[in-house]
XYZ file of C-alpha atoms in Angstrom:
338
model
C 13.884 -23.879 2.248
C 12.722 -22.522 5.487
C 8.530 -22.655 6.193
C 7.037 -18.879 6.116
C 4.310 -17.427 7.492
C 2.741 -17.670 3.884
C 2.937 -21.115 3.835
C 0.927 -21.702 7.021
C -1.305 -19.440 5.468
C -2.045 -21.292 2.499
C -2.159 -24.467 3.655
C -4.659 -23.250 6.897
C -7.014 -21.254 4.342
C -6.714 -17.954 5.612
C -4.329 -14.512 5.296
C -0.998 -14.348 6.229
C -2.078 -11.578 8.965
C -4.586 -14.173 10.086
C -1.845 -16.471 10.592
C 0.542 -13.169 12.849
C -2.972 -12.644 14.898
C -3.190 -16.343 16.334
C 0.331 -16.861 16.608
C 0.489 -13.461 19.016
C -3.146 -12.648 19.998
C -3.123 -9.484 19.081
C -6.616 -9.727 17.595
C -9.701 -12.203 18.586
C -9.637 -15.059 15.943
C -12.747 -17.752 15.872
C -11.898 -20.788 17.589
C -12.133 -22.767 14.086
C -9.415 -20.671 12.309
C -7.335 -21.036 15.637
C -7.046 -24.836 15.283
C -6.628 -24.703 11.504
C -3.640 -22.641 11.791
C -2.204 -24.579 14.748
C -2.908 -27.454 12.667
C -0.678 -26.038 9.809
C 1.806 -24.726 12.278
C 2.229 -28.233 13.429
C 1.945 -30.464 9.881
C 4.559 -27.794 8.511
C 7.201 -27.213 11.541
C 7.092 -24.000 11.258
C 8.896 -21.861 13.680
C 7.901 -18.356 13.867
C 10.373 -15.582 13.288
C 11.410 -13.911 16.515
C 11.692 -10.592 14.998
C 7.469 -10.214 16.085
C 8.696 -10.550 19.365
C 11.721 -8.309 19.415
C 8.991 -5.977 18.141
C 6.506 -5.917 20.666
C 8.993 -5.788 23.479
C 10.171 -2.305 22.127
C 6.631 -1.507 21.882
C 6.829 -0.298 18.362
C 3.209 0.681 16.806
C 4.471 3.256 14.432
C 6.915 3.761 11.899
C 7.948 6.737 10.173
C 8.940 6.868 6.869
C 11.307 9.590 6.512
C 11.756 11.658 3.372
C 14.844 14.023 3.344
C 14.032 17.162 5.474
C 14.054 19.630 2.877
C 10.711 17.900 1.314
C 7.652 20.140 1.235
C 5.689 16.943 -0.291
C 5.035 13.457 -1.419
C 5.862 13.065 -4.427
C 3.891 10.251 -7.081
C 7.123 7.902 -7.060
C 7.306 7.898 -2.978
C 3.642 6.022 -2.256
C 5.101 2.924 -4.095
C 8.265 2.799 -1.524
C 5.808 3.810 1.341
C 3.305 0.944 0.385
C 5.915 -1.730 0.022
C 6.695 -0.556 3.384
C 3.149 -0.760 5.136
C 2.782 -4.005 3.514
C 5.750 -5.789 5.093
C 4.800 -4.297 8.980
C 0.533 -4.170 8.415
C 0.417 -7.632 9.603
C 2.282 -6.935 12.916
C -0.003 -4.147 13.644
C 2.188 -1.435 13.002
C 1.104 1.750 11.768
C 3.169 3.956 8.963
C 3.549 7.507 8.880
C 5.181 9.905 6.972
C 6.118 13.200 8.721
C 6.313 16.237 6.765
C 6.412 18.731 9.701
C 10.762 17.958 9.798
C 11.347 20.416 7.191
C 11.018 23.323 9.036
C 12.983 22.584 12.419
C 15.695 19.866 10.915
C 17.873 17.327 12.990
C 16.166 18.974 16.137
C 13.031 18.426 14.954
C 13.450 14.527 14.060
C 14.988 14.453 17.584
C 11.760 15.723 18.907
C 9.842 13.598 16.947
C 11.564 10.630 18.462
C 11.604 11.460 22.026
C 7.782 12.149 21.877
C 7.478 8.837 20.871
C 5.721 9.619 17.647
C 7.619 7.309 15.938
C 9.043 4.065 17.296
C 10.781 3.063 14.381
C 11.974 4.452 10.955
C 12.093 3.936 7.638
C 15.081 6.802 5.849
C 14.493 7.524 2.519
C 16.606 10.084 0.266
C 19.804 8.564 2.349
C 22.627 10.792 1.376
C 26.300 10.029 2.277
C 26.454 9.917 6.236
C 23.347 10.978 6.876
C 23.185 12.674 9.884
C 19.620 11.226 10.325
C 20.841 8.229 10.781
C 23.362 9.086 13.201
C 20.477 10.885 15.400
C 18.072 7.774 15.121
C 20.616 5.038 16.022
C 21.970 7.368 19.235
C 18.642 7.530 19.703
C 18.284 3.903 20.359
C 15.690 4.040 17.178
C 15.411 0.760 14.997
C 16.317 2.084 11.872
C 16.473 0.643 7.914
C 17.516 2.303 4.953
C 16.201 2.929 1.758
C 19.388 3.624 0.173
C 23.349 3.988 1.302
C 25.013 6.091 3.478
C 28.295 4.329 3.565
C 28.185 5.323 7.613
C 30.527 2.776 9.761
C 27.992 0.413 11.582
C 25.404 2.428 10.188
C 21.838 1.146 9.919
C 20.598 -1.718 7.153
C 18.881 -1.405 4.183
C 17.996 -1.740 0.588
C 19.431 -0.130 -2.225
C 18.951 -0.327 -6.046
C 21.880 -1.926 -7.566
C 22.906 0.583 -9.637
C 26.289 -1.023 -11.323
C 23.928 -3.700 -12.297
C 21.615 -0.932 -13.635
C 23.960 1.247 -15.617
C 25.487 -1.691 -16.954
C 21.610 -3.134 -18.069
C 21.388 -0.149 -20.218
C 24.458 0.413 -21.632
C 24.514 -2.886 -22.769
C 21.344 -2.271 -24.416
C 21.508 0.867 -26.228
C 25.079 -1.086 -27.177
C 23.000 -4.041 -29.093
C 21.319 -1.213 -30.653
C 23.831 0.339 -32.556
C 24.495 3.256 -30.189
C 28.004 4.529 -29.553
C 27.504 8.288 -29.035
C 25.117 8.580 -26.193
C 24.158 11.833 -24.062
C 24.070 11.092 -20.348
C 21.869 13.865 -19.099
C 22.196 14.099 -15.054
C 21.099 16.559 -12.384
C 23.701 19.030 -11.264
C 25.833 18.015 -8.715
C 24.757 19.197 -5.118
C 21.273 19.334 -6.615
C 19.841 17.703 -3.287
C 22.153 15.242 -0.863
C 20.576 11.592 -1.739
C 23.387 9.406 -2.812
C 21.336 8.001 -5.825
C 22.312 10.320 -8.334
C 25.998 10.976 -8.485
C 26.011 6.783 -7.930
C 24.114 6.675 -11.143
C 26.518 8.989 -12.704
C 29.330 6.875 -11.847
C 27.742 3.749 -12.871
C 27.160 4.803 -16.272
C 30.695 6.329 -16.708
C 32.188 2.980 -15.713
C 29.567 1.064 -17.950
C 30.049 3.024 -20.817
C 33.970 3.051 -20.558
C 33.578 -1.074 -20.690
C 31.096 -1.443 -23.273
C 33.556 1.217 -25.739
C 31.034 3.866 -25.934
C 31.643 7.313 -26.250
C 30.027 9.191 -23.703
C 29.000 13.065 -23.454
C 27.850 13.949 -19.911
C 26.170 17.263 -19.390
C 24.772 18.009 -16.123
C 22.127 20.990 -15.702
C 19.374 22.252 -13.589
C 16.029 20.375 -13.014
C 14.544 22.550 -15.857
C 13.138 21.639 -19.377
C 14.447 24.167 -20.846
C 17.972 23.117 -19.841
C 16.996 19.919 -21.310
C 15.754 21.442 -24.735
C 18.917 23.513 -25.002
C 20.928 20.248 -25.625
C 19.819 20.287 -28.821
C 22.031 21.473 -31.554
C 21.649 21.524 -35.306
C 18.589 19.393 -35.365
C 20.002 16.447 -33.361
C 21.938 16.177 -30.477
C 25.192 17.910 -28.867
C 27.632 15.646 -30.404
C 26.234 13.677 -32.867
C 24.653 11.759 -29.950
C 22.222 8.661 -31.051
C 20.447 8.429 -27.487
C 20.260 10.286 -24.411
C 20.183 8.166 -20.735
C 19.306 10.830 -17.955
C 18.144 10.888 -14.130
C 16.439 13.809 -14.524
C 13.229 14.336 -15.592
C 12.521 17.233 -16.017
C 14.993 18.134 -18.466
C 14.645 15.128 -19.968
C 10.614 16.070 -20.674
C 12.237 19.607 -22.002
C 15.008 17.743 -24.537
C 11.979 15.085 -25.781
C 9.232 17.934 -26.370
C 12.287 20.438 -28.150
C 13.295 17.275 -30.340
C 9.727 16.741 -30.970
C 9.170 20.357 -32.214
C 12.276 20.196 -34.631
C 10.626 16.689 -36.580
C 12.856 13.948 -34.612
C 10.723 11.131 -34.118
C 11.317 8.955 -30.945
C 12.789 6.090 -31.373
C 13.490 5.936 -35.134
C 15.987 9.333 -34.849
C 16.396 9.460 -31.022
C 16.839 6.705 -28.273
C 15.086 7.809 -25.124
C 15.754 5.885 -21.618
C 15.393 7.504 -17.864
C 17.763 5.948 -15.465
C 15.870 5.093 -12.221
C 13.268 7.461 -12.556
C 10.150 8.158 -14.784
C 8.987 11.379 -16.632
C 6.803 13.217 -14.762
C 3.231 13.529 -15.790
C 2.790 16.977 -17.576
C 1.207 18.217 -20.896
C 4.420 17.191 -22.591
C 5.504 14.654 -21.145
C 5.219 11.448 -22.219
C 6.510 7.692 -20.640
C 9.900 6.564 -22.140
C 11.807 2.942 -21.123
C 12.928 2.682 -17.979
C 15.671 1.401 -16.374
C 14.985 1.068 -12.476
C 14.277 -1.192 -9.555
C 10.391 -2.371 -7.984
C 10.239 0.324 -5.825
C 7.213 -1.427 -4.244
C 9.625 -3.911 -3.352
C 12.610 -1.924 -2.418
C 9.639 -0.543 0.605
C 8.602 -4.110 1.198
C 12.051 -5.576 1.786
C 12.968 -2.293 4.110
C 10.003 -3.214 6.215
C 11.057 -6.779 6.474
C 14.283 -5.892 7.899
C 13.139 -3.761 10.209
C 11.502 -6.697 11.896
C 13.971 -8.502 11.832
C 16.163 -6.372 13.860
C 16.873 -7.773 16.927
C 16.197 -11.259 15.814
C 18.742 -14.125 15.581
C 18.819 -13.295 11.700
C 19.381 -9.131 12.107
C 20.201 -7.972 8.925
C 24.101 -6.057 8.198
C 24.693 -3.902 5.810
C 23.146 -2.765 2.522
C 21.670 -5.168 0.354
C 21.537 -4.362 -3.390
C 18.198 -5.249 -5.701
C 18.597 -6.178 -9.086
C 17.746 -3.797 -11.802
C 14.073 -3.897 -14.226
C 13.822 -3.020 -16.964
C 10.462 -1.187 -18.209
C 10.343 -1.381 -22.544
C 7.934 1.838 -23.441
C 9.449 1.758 -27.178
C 11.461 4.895 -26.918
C 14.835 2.663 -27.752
C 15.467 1.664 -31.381
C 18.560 0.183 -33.260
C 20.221 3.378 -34.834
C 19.599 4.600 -38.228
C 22.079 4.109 -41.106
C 22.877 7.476 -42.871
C 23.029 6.800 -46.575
C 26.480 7.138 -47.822
């Protein structure tokens, strides 16, 4: 296994950034530490990657993390990506940003905002199938990394949540369960251009089609009460068991209407989001989750942006395994008397 950065650091007693500043000077370092980490540079044979210095010839100090341009805000789920990603670059220096200004003036705007130098590199999040942001950044000459798949010929590398891998996870496991009738409530098509959700969609379809359960798909706005109306009879449209959904906020509308009517999650309903949480509202509440560490999904799309340009430049998209996150909203189903 190859020596890291980390390892020096360890072994010499002092932070992996400690270990970036003596190796490149970018920052005064006592004498003492100097020799220690030499020391452990030396004892270990480490060989420092040369994605640092493919970096600093481009002159890159910032990178912008780049939410789709229709975004009027952060939202709670985003810092987690964007932290993963100043994690992986803090050590080189490198500042992160997130523009919000892009909104208003689209692909000319992100042009602007790379010929004024604002940003050096990027980060895209929200990637939607050839993303035109992409194209822009790369003609651009901009070192670009995804957060996501555009399926764009020679487009730009990145990290993506494995969602086969995902789907299949819970499938499987509302299968062990008991469940064969299960609701898979989705966000309408069109709803906004990332490629996430209809790739969840599909996932699930092809998961449940394997695992021989029946599957009723309804997709509807990113309202509650859409959610709430998919409630019939007491229980759910067709006899349903459980309900898998990527969106959240009908899924808060469907858990506070089955609430209301006496159906007590899990032990008459399953409840599981697909790659996303609840939001936090009155009603809401957390249910099991079946997603990726965004964290780490950020902190792997920083590491590849440093390594572009070195002799190991990442291709292509590479997929993280799914997580999942038990909140007790799953249960094995109930037997109806007979």
């Amino acid at each position: 296994m190859a020596v890291t950065r980390a390892d020096v650091a360890r072994l010499a007693g002092v932070s992996p950034s400690t270990v970036t500043y003596v190796l490149t000077g970018r920052r005064p370092v006592s004498a003492l530490t100097k020799q220690r980490v030499r020391r452990a540079v030396t004892e270990l044979g480490y060989h420092p990657d040369r994605s640092a210095s493919a970096l600093a010839s481009r002159k890159i100090s910032t990178v912008g993390v780049l939410l789709r341009l229709d975004r009027s805000a952060i939202e709670s789920d985003d810092l987690s990506y964007i932290d993963g990603v100043r994690e992986a670059v803090a050590a080189e220096g490198i500042q992160v940003v997130v523009p919000m200004s892009l909104r208003h003036d689209g692909d000319e705007g992100l042009r602007e905002l790379v010929r004024s130098r604002s940003v050096d590199a990027a980060v895209l999040m929200d990637v939607a199938p050839l993303d035109e942001r992409e194209r822009l950044l790369l003609a651009e000459g901009v070192p670009t990394t995804l957060i996501g798949t555009s399926g764009t010929p020679e487009g730009a590398p990145g990290i993506d949540a494995d969602f086969e891998a995902m789907a299949l996870l819970a499938v499987e496991h509302l299968t062990v369960l008991g469940h064969r009738r299960v609701l898979l409530l989705s966000r309408l098509a069109g709803a906004e251009p990332a490629n996430a959700y209809p790739a969840q969609v599909r996932a699930v379809q092809t998961a449940a089609r394997g695992c021989g359960v029946e599957l009723f798909h309804r997709s509807v706005p990113d309202d509650p009460i859409a959610g709430a109306a998919l409630l019939e009879g007491g229980g759910l449209i067709g006899d349903c068991t459980a309900v898998l959904s990527n969106n959240p906020w009908a899924l808060t509308g469907l858990v506070a209407a089955a609430r209301a009517v006496g159906l007590a999650v899990p032990a008459d309903l399953s409840v599981a989001s697909l790659g996303v949480m609840i939001p936090n509202s009155v009603t809401a509440s957390p249910v099991t989750e079946f997603g990726v560490d965004t964290f780490g999904l950020g902190r792997r799309a920083g590491e590849l942006l440093l390594a572009l340009g070195s002799s190991r430049a990442p291709h292509g998209i590479v997929l993280e395994p799914p997580l999942i996150t038990d909140r007790g909203t799953t249960g094995s189903v109930r037997s109806v008397p007979g």
